[in-house]
Amino acid sequence: MHIVEINHIKKSFDDTEVLQDISLFVDKGEVVSIIGPSGSGKSTLLRCATFLETMDDGSLAYMGDEVVKSVNGHSVYASRDHIRKAKGYFGLVFQNFELFPHFNVLRNITDAPIHNQKRDKAEVEREARELLEKVGLSDKADAYPCELSGGQKQRVAIARALAMKPDILYFDEPTSALDPELTQEILRVIKQLAAEKMTMVIVTHEMQFAREVSDRIIFMEKGLIIENDRPEKVFASTNERTRQFLGKF
């Protein structure tokens, strides 16, 4: 059973078709990187998969449970409770961190598991401290976001996503707001998660990283999937557009 399965998603903004007909699936333990030029629909695809955007047409299933169906050329969404359950399967790490400025680091990580998942506070806090150690920030539990560097904020955001114990983690260009040195901090953490077989979908501009860490690479262009294959196949592709794009890297 696929962790997530997307079939024939379409999405337009006004008259611009951003996703033309996108189908893909991700299996447990897979790392899938999505690459492509700006405006190719990568982030919109992620936002549709995580209910931040409403699809125009197409279906979406988590763990075999279809939450969005395609009916007569339109996407029909399940009930609010059904969607809430589906949201429990994934975590999302944004490019601009999205931390709560008025919560310290520990509370940023523990707030949702305690209040949304109704888990035991002491247990959640213990796990949060373990996650902070994992991302190299065990001394920052009491710090506030304004006291952290961009790389530290993003590592807190990753710890926060992991605290929800998701089956799959989505990353939307997790390093685009960071300078090269801080970028390496984040890529190290993601590589560590990949080594632990965390299921991940990563929208990224870091080609070398995508090549090293991914089981599959999806290359998107103008709202279509041009390539969906193992890194060595994509990087050796004979497709003219793929070669042109990867030629810059």
PDB file of C-alpha atoms in Angstrom:
ATOM      1  CA  MET A   1       0.000   0.000   0.000  1.00  0.00           C
ATOM      2  CA  HIS A   2       1.322   3.441  -0.971  1.00  0.00           C
ATOM      3  CA  ILE A   3       1.679   6.017   1.812  1.00  0.00           C
ATOM      4  CA  VAL A   4       0.380   8.677  -0.560  1.00  0.00           C
ATOM      5  CA  GLU A   5      -1.174   8.277  -3.990  1.00  0.00           C
ATOM      6  CA  ILE A   6      -2.073  11.166  -6.264  1.00  0.00           C
ATOM      7  CA  ASN A   7      -4.007  10.637  -9.479  1.00  0.00           C
ATOM      8  CA  HIS A   8      -4.544  13.113 -12.321  1.00  0.00           C
ATOM      9  CA  ILE A   9      -4.361  16.271 -10.199  1.00  0.00           C
ATOM     10  CA  LYS A  10      -5.206  19.497 -11.983  1.00  0.00           C
ATOM     11  CA  LYS A  11      -4.946  23.000 -10.553  1.00  0.00           C
ATOM     12  CA  SER A  12      -5.351  26.428 -12.145  1.00  0.00           C
ATOM     13  CA  PHE A  13      -4.992  29.927 -10.766  1.00  0.00           C
ATOM     14  CA  ASP A  14      -7.236  32.210 -12.831  1.00  0.00           C
ATOM     15  CA  ASP A  15      -6.444  31.145 -16.412  1.00  0.00           C
ATOM     16  CA  THR A  16      -3.021  29.686 -15.660  1.00  0.00           C
ATOM     17  CA  GLU A  17      -2.910  25.895 -15.510  1.00  0.00           C
ATOM     18  CA  VAL A  18      -0.261  25.239 -12.851  1.00  0.00           C
ATOM     19  CA  LEU A  19      -0.770  21.460 -12.587  1.00  0.00           C
ATOM     20  CA  GLN A  20      -1.933  19.884 -15.832  1.00  0.00           C
ATOM     21  CA  ASP A  21      -2.253  16.177 -15.032  1.00  0.00           C
ATOM     22  CA  ILE A  22      -0.051  14.905 -12.217  1.00  0.00           C
ATOM     23  CA  SER A  23      -0.029  11.314 -10.944  1.00  0.00           C
ATOM     24  CA  LEU A  24       2.481   9.831  -8.521  1.00  0.00           C
ATOM     25  CA  PHE A  25       2.810   7.648  -5.449  1.00  0.00           C
ATOM     26  CA  VAL A  26       5.304   7.330  -2.613  1.00  0.00           C
ATOM     27  CA  ASP A  27       6.012   4.093  -0.746  1.00  0.00           C
ATOM     28  CA  LYS A  28       7.189   3.587   2.834  1.00  0.00           C
ATOM     29  CA  GLY A  29      10.876   4.391   3.321  1.00  0.00           C
ATOM     30  CA  GLU A  30      11.246   6.144  -0.048  1.00  0.00           C
ATOM     31  CA  VAL A  31      12.926   9.510  -0.504  1.00  0.00           C
ATOM     32  CA  VAL A  32      11.514  11.313  -3.546  1.00  0.00           C
ATOM     33  CA  SER A  33      12.963  14.643  -4.672  1.00  0.00           C
ATOM     34  CA  ILE A  34      10.967  16.964  -6.922  1.00  0.00           C
ATOM     35  CA  ILE A  35      13.070  19.253  -9.098  1.00  0.00           C
ATOM     36  CA  GLY A  36      12.319  21.655 -11.928  1.00  0.00           C
ATOM     37  CA  PRO A  37      12.429  25.321 -12.909  1.00  0.00           C
ATOM     38  CA  SER A  38      10.589  27.997 -10.933  1.00  0.00           C
ATOM     39  CA  GLY A  39       6.917  28.045 -11.859  1.00  0.00           C
ATOM     40  CA  SER A  40       6.814  24.365 -12.848  1.00  0.00           C
ATOM     41  CA  GLY A  41       4.209  23.596 -10.154  1.00  0.00           C
ATOM     42  CA  LYS A  42       6.413  21.828  -7.576  1.00  0.00           C
ATOM     43  CA  SER A  43       5.274  23.779  -4.516  1.00  0.00           C
ATOM     44  CA  THR A  44       1.650  23.823  -5.701  1.00  0.00           C
ATOM     45  CA  LEU A  45       1.769  20.034  -5.948  1.00  0.00           C
ATOM     46  CA  LEU A  46       2.984  19.830  -2.347  1.00  0.00           C
ATOM     47  CA  ARG A  47       0.328  22.301  -1.210  1.00  0.00           C
ATOM     48  CA  CYS A  48      -2.394  20.224  -2.887  1.00  0.00           C
ATOM     49  CA  ALA A  49      -1.065  17.024  -1.297  1.00  0.00           C
ATOM     50  CA  THR A  50      -1.187  18.683   2.153  1.00  0.00           C
ATOM     51  CA  PHE A  51      -4.628  20.370   1.801  1.00  0.00           C
ATOM     52  CA  LEU A  52      -3.161  23.900   1.723  1.00  0.00           C
ATOM     53  CA  GLU A  53      -4.578  24.305  -1.789  1.00  0.00           C
ATOM     54  CA  THR A  54      -7.783  22.836  -3.173  1.00  0.00           C
ATOM     55  CA  MET A  55      -7.371  20.717  -6.286  1.00  0.00           C
ATOM     56  CA  ASP A  56      -9.647  21.383  -9.277  1.00  0.00           C
ATOM     57  CA  ASP A  57      -9.669  17.747 -10.367  1.00  0.00           C
ATOM     58  CA  GLY A  58      -7.953  14.514  -9.399  1.00  0.00           C
ATOM     59  CA  SER A  59      -7.873  12.187  -6.420  1.00  0.00           C
ATOM     60  CA  LEU A  60      -5.680  11.883  -3.333  1.00  0.00           C
ATOM     61  CA  ALA A  61      -5.301   8.937  -0.946  1.00  0.00           C
ATOM     62  CA  TYR A  62      -3.282   8.405   2.234  1.00  0.00           C
ATOM     63  CA  MET A  63      -2.613   4.815   3.351  1.00  0.00           C
ATOM     64  CA  GLY A  64      -5.123   3.558   0.781  1.00  0.00           C
ATOM     65  CA  ASP A  65      -7.852   5.832   2.141  1.00  0.00           C
ATOM     66  CA  GLU A  66      -9.172   8.114  -0.602  1.00  0.00           C
ATOM     67  CA  VAL A  67      -9.722  11.567   0.900  1.00  0.00           C
ATOM     68  CA  VAL A  68     -10.290  13.391  -2.385  1.00  0.00           C
ATOM     69  CA  LYS A  69     -12.225  11.754  -5.228  1.00  0.00           C
ATOM     70  CA  SER A  70     -12.570  12.847  -8.838  1.00  0.00           C
ATOM     71  CA  VAL A  71     -16.261  13.123  -9.735  1.00  0.00           C
ATOM     72  CA  ASN A  72     -17.328  14.359 -13.201  1.00  0.00           C
ATOM     73  CA  GLY A  73     -14.095  16.289 -13.723  1.00  0.00           C
ATOM     74  CA  HIS A  74     -14.012  17.880 -10.272  1.00  0.00           C
ATOM     75  CA  SER A  75     -12.283  17.036  -7.007  1.00  0.00           C
ATOM     76  CA  VAL A  76     -14.698  16.203  -4.194  1.00  0.00           C
ATOM     77  CA  TYR A  77     -13.263  16.379  -0.673  1.00  0.00           C
ATOM     78  CA  ALA A  78     -14.212  14.076   2.210  1.00  0.00           C
ATOM     79  CA  SER A  79     -15.575  15.375   5.517  1.00  0.00           C
ATOM     80  CA  ARG A  80     -13.561  17.629   7.801  1.00  0.00           C
ATOM     81  CA  ASP A  81     -12.953  14.758  10.257  1.00  0.00           C
ATOM     82  CA  HIS A  82     -11.796  12.514   7.432  1.00  0.00           C
ATOM     83  CA  ILE A  83      -9.330  15.180   6.256  1.00  0.00           C
ATOM     84  CA  ARG A  84      -8.138  15.757   9.817  1.00  0.00           C
ATOM     85  CA  LYS A  85      -7.310  12.045  10.029  1.00  0.00           C
ATOM     86  CA  ALA A  86      -5.395  12.225   6.715  1.00  0.00           C
ATOM     87  CA  LYS A  87      -3.414  15.224   7.995  1.00  0.00           C
ATOM     88  CA  GLY A  88      -2.156  12.990  10.807  1.00  0.00           C
ATOM     89  CA  TYR A  89      -0.173  10.954   8.278  1.00  0.00           C
ATOM     90  CA  PHE A  90       2.180  13.755   7.198  1.00  0.00           C
ATOM     91  CA  GLY A  91       4.441  16.489   8.500  1.00  0.00           C
ATOM     92  CA  LEU A  92       5.370  19.587   6.521  1.00  0.00           C
ATOM     93  CA  VAL A  93       8.530  21.699   6.698  1.00  0.00           C
ATOM     94  CA  PHE A  94       8.219  25.113   5.006  1.00  0.00           C
ATOM     95  CA  GLN A  95      10.983  27.227   3.495  1.00  0.00           C
ATOM     96  CA  ASN A  96      10.319  30.071   5.959  1.00  0.00           C
ATOM     97  CA  PHE A  97      10.140  27.912   9.144  1.00  0.00           C
ATOM     98  CA  GLU A  98       6.678  29.059  10.367  1.00  0.00           C
ATOM     99  CA  LEU A  99       7.641  28.845  14.057  1.00  0.00           C
ATOM    100  CA  PHE A 100       5.471  30.518  16.717  1.00  0.00           C
ATOM    101  CA  PRO A 101       7.536  33.581  17.769  1.00  0.00           C
ATOM    102  CA  HIS A 102       5.956  33.791  21.254  1.00  0.00           C
ATOM    103  CA  PHE A 103       6.702  30.112  22.129  1.00  0.00           C
ATOM    104  CA  ASN A 104      10.144  28.897  23.127  1.00  0.00           C
ATOM    105  CA  VAL A 105      11.725  26.073  21.121  1.00  0.00           C
ATOM    106  CA  LEU A 106      10.447  23.296  23.383  1.00  0.00           C
ATOM    107  CA  ARG A 107       6.877  24.577  23.282  1.00  0.00           C
ATOM    108  CA  ASN A 108       7.043  25.035  19.496  1.00  0.00           C
ATOM    109  CA  ILE A 109       7.784  21.315  19.253  1.00  0.00           C
ATOM    110  CA  THR A 110       5.425  20.024  21.957  1.00  0.00           C
ATOM    111  CA  ASP A 111       2.331  22.196  21.475  1.00  0.00           C
ATOM    112  CA  ALA A 112       0.658  20.194  18.679  1.00  0.00           C
ATOM    113  CA  PRO A 113       1.362  16.672  20.028  1.00  0.00           C
ATOM    114  CA  ILE A 114      -0.028  17.710  23.446  1.00  0.00           C
ATOM    115  CA  HIS A 115      -3.082  19.664  22.256  1.00  0.00           C
ATOM    116  CA  ASN A 116      -3.931  18.110  18.879  1.00  0.00           C
ATOM    117  CA  GLN A 117      -2.913  14.509  19.530  1.00  0.00           C
ATOM    118  CA  LYS A 118      -3.799  14.651  23.260  1.00  0.00           C
ATOM    119  CA  ARG A 119      -0.572  12.884  24.222  1.00  0.00           C
ATOM    120  CA  ASP A 120       1.024  12.815  27.660  1.00  0.00           C
ATOM    121  CA  LYS A 121       2.903  16.084  28.304  1.00  0.00           C
ATOM    122  CA  ALA A 122       5.896  14.516  30.104  1.00  0.00           C
ATOM    123  CA  GLU A 123       6.346  11.910  27.383  1.00  0.00           C
ATOM    124  CA  VAL A 124       6.066  14.485  24.582  1.00  0.00           C
ATOM    125  CA  GLU A 125       8.610  16.783  26.282  1.00  0.00           C
ATOM    126  CA  ARG A 126      11.044  13.883  26.734  1.00  0.00           C
ATOM    127  CA  GLU A 127      10.700  12.984  23.037  1.00  0.00           C
ATOM    128  CA  ALA A 128      11.082  16.654  22.056  1.00  0.00           C
ATOM    129  CA  ARG A 129      14.399  16.867  23.925  1.00  0.00           C
ATOM    130  CA  GLU A 130      15.552  13.700  22.151  1.00  0.00           C
ATOM    131  CA  LEU A 131      14.601  15.260  18.813  1.00  0.00           C
ATOM    132  CA  LEU A 132      16.501  18.451  19.693  1.00  0.00           C
ATOM    133  CA  GLU A 133      19.551  16.327  20.417  1.00  0.00           C
ATOM    134  CA  LYS A 134      19.077  14.553  17.085  1.00  0.00           C
ATOM    135  CA  VAL A 135      19.103  17.867  15.165  1.00  0.00           C
ATOM    136  CA  GLY A 136      22.017  19.205  17.221  1.00  0.00           C
ATOM    137  CA  LEU A 137      20.087  21.748  19.302  1.00  0.00           C
ATOM    138  CA  SER A 138      19.842  20.160  22.768  1.00  0.00           C
ATOM    139  CA  ASP A 139      20.995  23.446  24.376  1.00  0.00           C
ATOM    140  CA  LYS A 140      18.239  25.521  22.704  1.00  0.00           C
ATOM    141  CA  ALA A 141      15.059  24.172  24.370  1.00  0.00           C
ATOM    142  CA  ASP A 142      14.421  27.453  26.247  1.00  0.00           C
ATOM    143  CA  ALA A 143      15.486  29.802  23.438  1.00  0.00           C
ATOM    144  CA  TYR A 144      12.955  31.789  21.394  1.00  0.00           C
ATOM    145  CA  PRO A 145      12.918  31.784  17.560  1.00  0.00           C
ATOM    146  CA  CYS A 146      14.249  35.378  17.421  1.00  0.00           C
ATOM    147  CA  GLU A 147      17.422  34.141  19.161  1.00  0.00           C
ATOM    148  CA  LEU A 148      18.148  31.470  16.534  1.00  0.00           C
ATOM    149  CA  SER A 149      19.905  31.512  13.168  1.00  0.00           C
ATOM    150  CA  GLY A 150      17.956  30.527  10.058  1.00  0.00           C
ATOM    151  CA  GLY A 151      19.557  27.073  10.061  1.00  0.00           C
ATOM    152  CA  GLN A 152      18.655  26.554  13.712  1.00  0.00           C
ATOM    153  CA  LYS A 153      15.050  27.658  13.075  1.00  0.00           C
ATOM    154  CA  GLN A 154      14.760  25.177  10.234  1.00  0.00           C
ATOM    155  CA  ARG A 155      16.156  22.362  12.393  1.00  0.00           C
ATOM    156  CA  VAL A 156      13.548  23.217  15.063  1.00  0.00           C
ATOM    157  CA  ALA A 157      10.886  23.103  12.321  1.00  0.00           C
ATOM    158  CA  ILE A 158      12.077  19.612  11.331  1.00  0.00           C
ATOM    159  CA  ALA A 159      12.021  18.475  14.988  1.00  0.00           C
ATOM    160  CA  ARG A 160       8.496  19.914  15.310  1.00  0.00           C
ATOM    161  CA  ALA A 161       7.315  17.967  12.252  1.00  0.00           C
ATOM    162  CA  LEU A 162       8.914  14.750  13.556  1.00  0.00           C
ATOM    163  CA  ALA A 163       7.288  15.191  16.981  1.00  0.00           C
ATOM    164  CA  MET A 164       3.923  14.407  15.385  1.00  0.00           C
ATOM    165  CA  LYS A 165       5.284  10.959  14.379  1.00  0.00           C
ATOM    166  CA  PRO A 166       4.219  11.330  10.736  1.00  0.00           C
ATOM    167  CA  ASP A 167       4.367   8.513   8.186  1.00  0.00           C
ATOM    168  CA  ILE A 168       5.716  10.909   5.571  1.00  0.00           C
ATOM    169  CA  LEU A 169       7.541  14.244   5.734  1.00  0.00           C
ATOM    170  CA  TYR A 170       7.164  16.902   3.050  1.00  0.00           C
ATOM    171  CA  PHE A 171       9.854  19.548   2.589  1.00  0.00           C
ATOM    172  CA  ASP A 172       9.111  22.628   0.464  1.00  0.00           C
ATOM    173  CA  GLU A 173      12.519  24.000  -0.531  1.00  0.00           C
ATOM    174  CA  PRO A 174      13.820  23.706   3.042  1.00  0.00           C
ATOM    175  CA  THR A 175      17.089  25.515   2.271  1.00  0.00           C
ATOM    176  CA  SER A 176      15.990  28.304  -0.090  1.00  0.00           C
ATOM    177  CA  ALA A 177      15.964  30.944   2.691  1.00  0.00           C
ATOM    178  CA  LEU A 178      19.427  29.959   3.955  1.00  0.00           C
ATOM    179  CA  ASP A 179      22.998  30.813   3.028  1.00  0.00           C
ATOM    180  CA  PRO A 180      25.268  27.970   1.785  1.00  0.00           C
ATOM    181  CA  GLU A 181      26.824  27.225   5.175  1.00  0.00           C
ATOM    182  CA  LEU A 182      23.443  26.927   6.923  1.00  0.00           C
ATOM    183  CA  THR A 183      22.109  24.923   3.966  1.00  0.00           C
ATOM    184  CA  GLN A 184      24.641  22.184   4.752  1.00  0.00           C
ATOM    185  CA  GLU A 185      23.313  21.951   8.350  1.00  0.00           C
ATOM    186  CA  ILE A 186      19.825  21.171   7.060  1.00  0.00           C
ATOM    187  CA  LEU A 187      20.947  18.780   4.335  1.00  0.00           C
ATOM    188  CA  ARG A 188      22.921  16.833   6.967  1.00  0.00           C
ATOM    189  CA  VAL A 189      19.780  16.390   9.086  1.00  0.00           C
ATOM    190  CA  ILE A 190      17.723  15.280   6.050  1.00  0.00           C
ATOM    191  CA  LYS A 191      20.450  12.808   5.017  1.00  0.00           C
ATOM    192  CA  GLN A 192      20.387  11.378   8.532  1.00  0.00           C
ATOM    193  CA  LEU A 193      16.592  10.936   8.294  1.00  0.00           C
ATOM    194  CA  ALA A 194      17.007   9.260   4.895  1.00  0.00           C
ATOM    195  CA  ALA A 195      19.535   6.841   6.423  1.00  0.00           C
ATOM    196  CA  GLU A 196      16.890   5.984   9.048  1.00  0.00           C
ATOM    197  CA  LYS A 197      14.420   5.219   6.241  1.00  0.00           C
ATOM    198  CA  MET A 198      12.085   8.155   6.951  1.00  0.00           C
ATOM    199  CA  THR A 199       9.646   8.530   4.038  1.00  0.00           C
ATOM    200  CA  MET A 200      10.190  11.981   2.509  1.00  0.00           C
ATOM    201  CA  VAL A 201       9.166  14.124  -0.442  1.00  0.00           C
ATOM    202  CA  ILE A 202      11.557  17.031  -0.955  1.00  0.00           C
ATOM    203  CA  VAL A 203      11.070  19.955  -3.319  1.00  0.00           C
ATOM    204  CA  THR A 204      14.625  21.194  -3.790  1.00  0.00           C
ATOM    205  CA  HIS A 205      17.056  23.167  -5.947  1.00  0.00           C
ATOM    206  CA  GLU A 206      20.022  21.270  -4.457  1.00  0.00           C
ATOM    207  CA  MET A 207      20.791  18.933  -7.341  1.00  0.00           C
ATOM    208  CA  GLN A 208      23.821  17.163  -5.886  1.00  0.00           C
ATOM    209  CA  PHE A 209      21.908  16.541  -2.663  1.00  0.00           C
ATOM    210  CA  ALA A 210      18.877  15.222  -4.584  1.00  0.00           C
ATOM    211  CA  ARG A 211      21.154  12.879  -6.491  1.00  0.00           C
ATOM    212  CA  GLU A 212      22.792  11.533  -3.319  1.00  0.00           C
ATOM    213  CA  VAL A 213      19.765  11.158  -1.062  1.00  0.00           C
ATOM    214  CA  SER A 214      16.852  10.200  -3.349  1.00  0.00           C
ATOM    215  CA  ASP A 215      15.457   6.828  -4.324  1.00  0.00           C
ATOM    216  CA  ARG A 216      13.577   8.612  -7.101  1.00  0.00           C
ATOM    217  CA  ILE A 217      13.728  12.038  -8.710  1.00  0.00           C
ATOM    218  CA  ILE A 218      10.708  13.679 -10.322  1.00  0.00           C
ATOM    219  CA  PHE A 219      11.465  16.429 -12.836  1.00  0.00           C
ATOM    220  CA  MET A 220       8.532  18.801 -13.419  1.00  0.00           C
ATOM    221  CA  GLU A 221       8.054  21.345 -16.164  1.00  0.00           C
ATOM    222  CA  LYS A 222       4.992  23.521 -16.869  1.00  0.00           C
ATOM    223  CA  GLY A 223       2.739  21.494 -14.570  1.00  0.00           C
ATOM    224  CA  LEU A 224       3.688  18.101 -16.001  1.00  0.00           C
ATOM    225  CA  ILE A 225       5.978  15.304 -14.823  1.00  0.00           C
ATOM    226  CA  ILE A 226       8.713  14.879 -17.445  1.00  0.00           C
ATOM    227  CA  GLU A 227      10.817  12.333 -15.534  1.00  0.00           C
ATOM    228  CA  ASN A 228      10.097  10.009 -12.608  1.00  0.00           C
ATOM    229  CA  ASP A 229      12.973   7.588 -12.132  1.00  0.00           C
ATOM    230  CA  ARG A 230      16.076   6.641 -10.176  1.00  0.00           C
ATOM    231  CA  PRO A 231      18.629   9.473  -9.865  1.00  0.00           C
ATOM    232  CA  GLU A 232      21.173   7.850 -12.182  1.00  0.00           C
ATOM    233  CA  LYS A 233      18.506   7.467 -14.889  1.00  0.00           C
ATOM    234  CA  VAL A 234      17.271  11.069 -14.565  1.00  0.00           C
ATOM    235  CA  PHE A 235      20.782  12.525 -14.580  1.00  0.00           C
ATOM    236  CA  ALA A 236      21.619  10.441 -17.676  1.00  0.00           C
ATOM    237  CA  SER A 237      18.300  11.262 -19.390  1.00  0.00           C
ATOM    238  CA  THR A 238      18.259  11.831 -23.133  1.00  0.00           C
ATOM    239  CA  ASN A 239      15.195  14.097 -22.821  1.00  0.00           C
ATOM    240  CA  GLU A 240      16.209  17.455 -24.243  1.00  0.00           C
ATOM    241  CA  ARG A 241      14.446  19.569 -21.579  1.00  0.00           C
ATOM    242  CA  THR A 242      15.809  17.484 -18.698  1.00  0.00           C
ATOM    243  CA  ARG A 243      19.359  17.728 -20.069  1.00  0.00           C
ATOM    244  CA  GLN A 244      18.975  21.469 -20.562  1.00  0.00           C
ATOM    245  CA  PHE A 245      17.793  21.915 -16.953  1.00  0.00           C
ATOM    246  CA  LEU A 246      20.406  19.649 -15.392  1.00  0.00           C
ATOM    247  CA  GLY A 247      23.122  21.085 -17.635  1.00  0.00           C
ATOM    248  CA  LYS A 248      23.108  24.204 -15.443  1.00  0.00           C
ATOM    249  CA  PHE A 249      24.167  22.118 -12.430  1.00  0.00           C
TER     250      PHE A 249
END
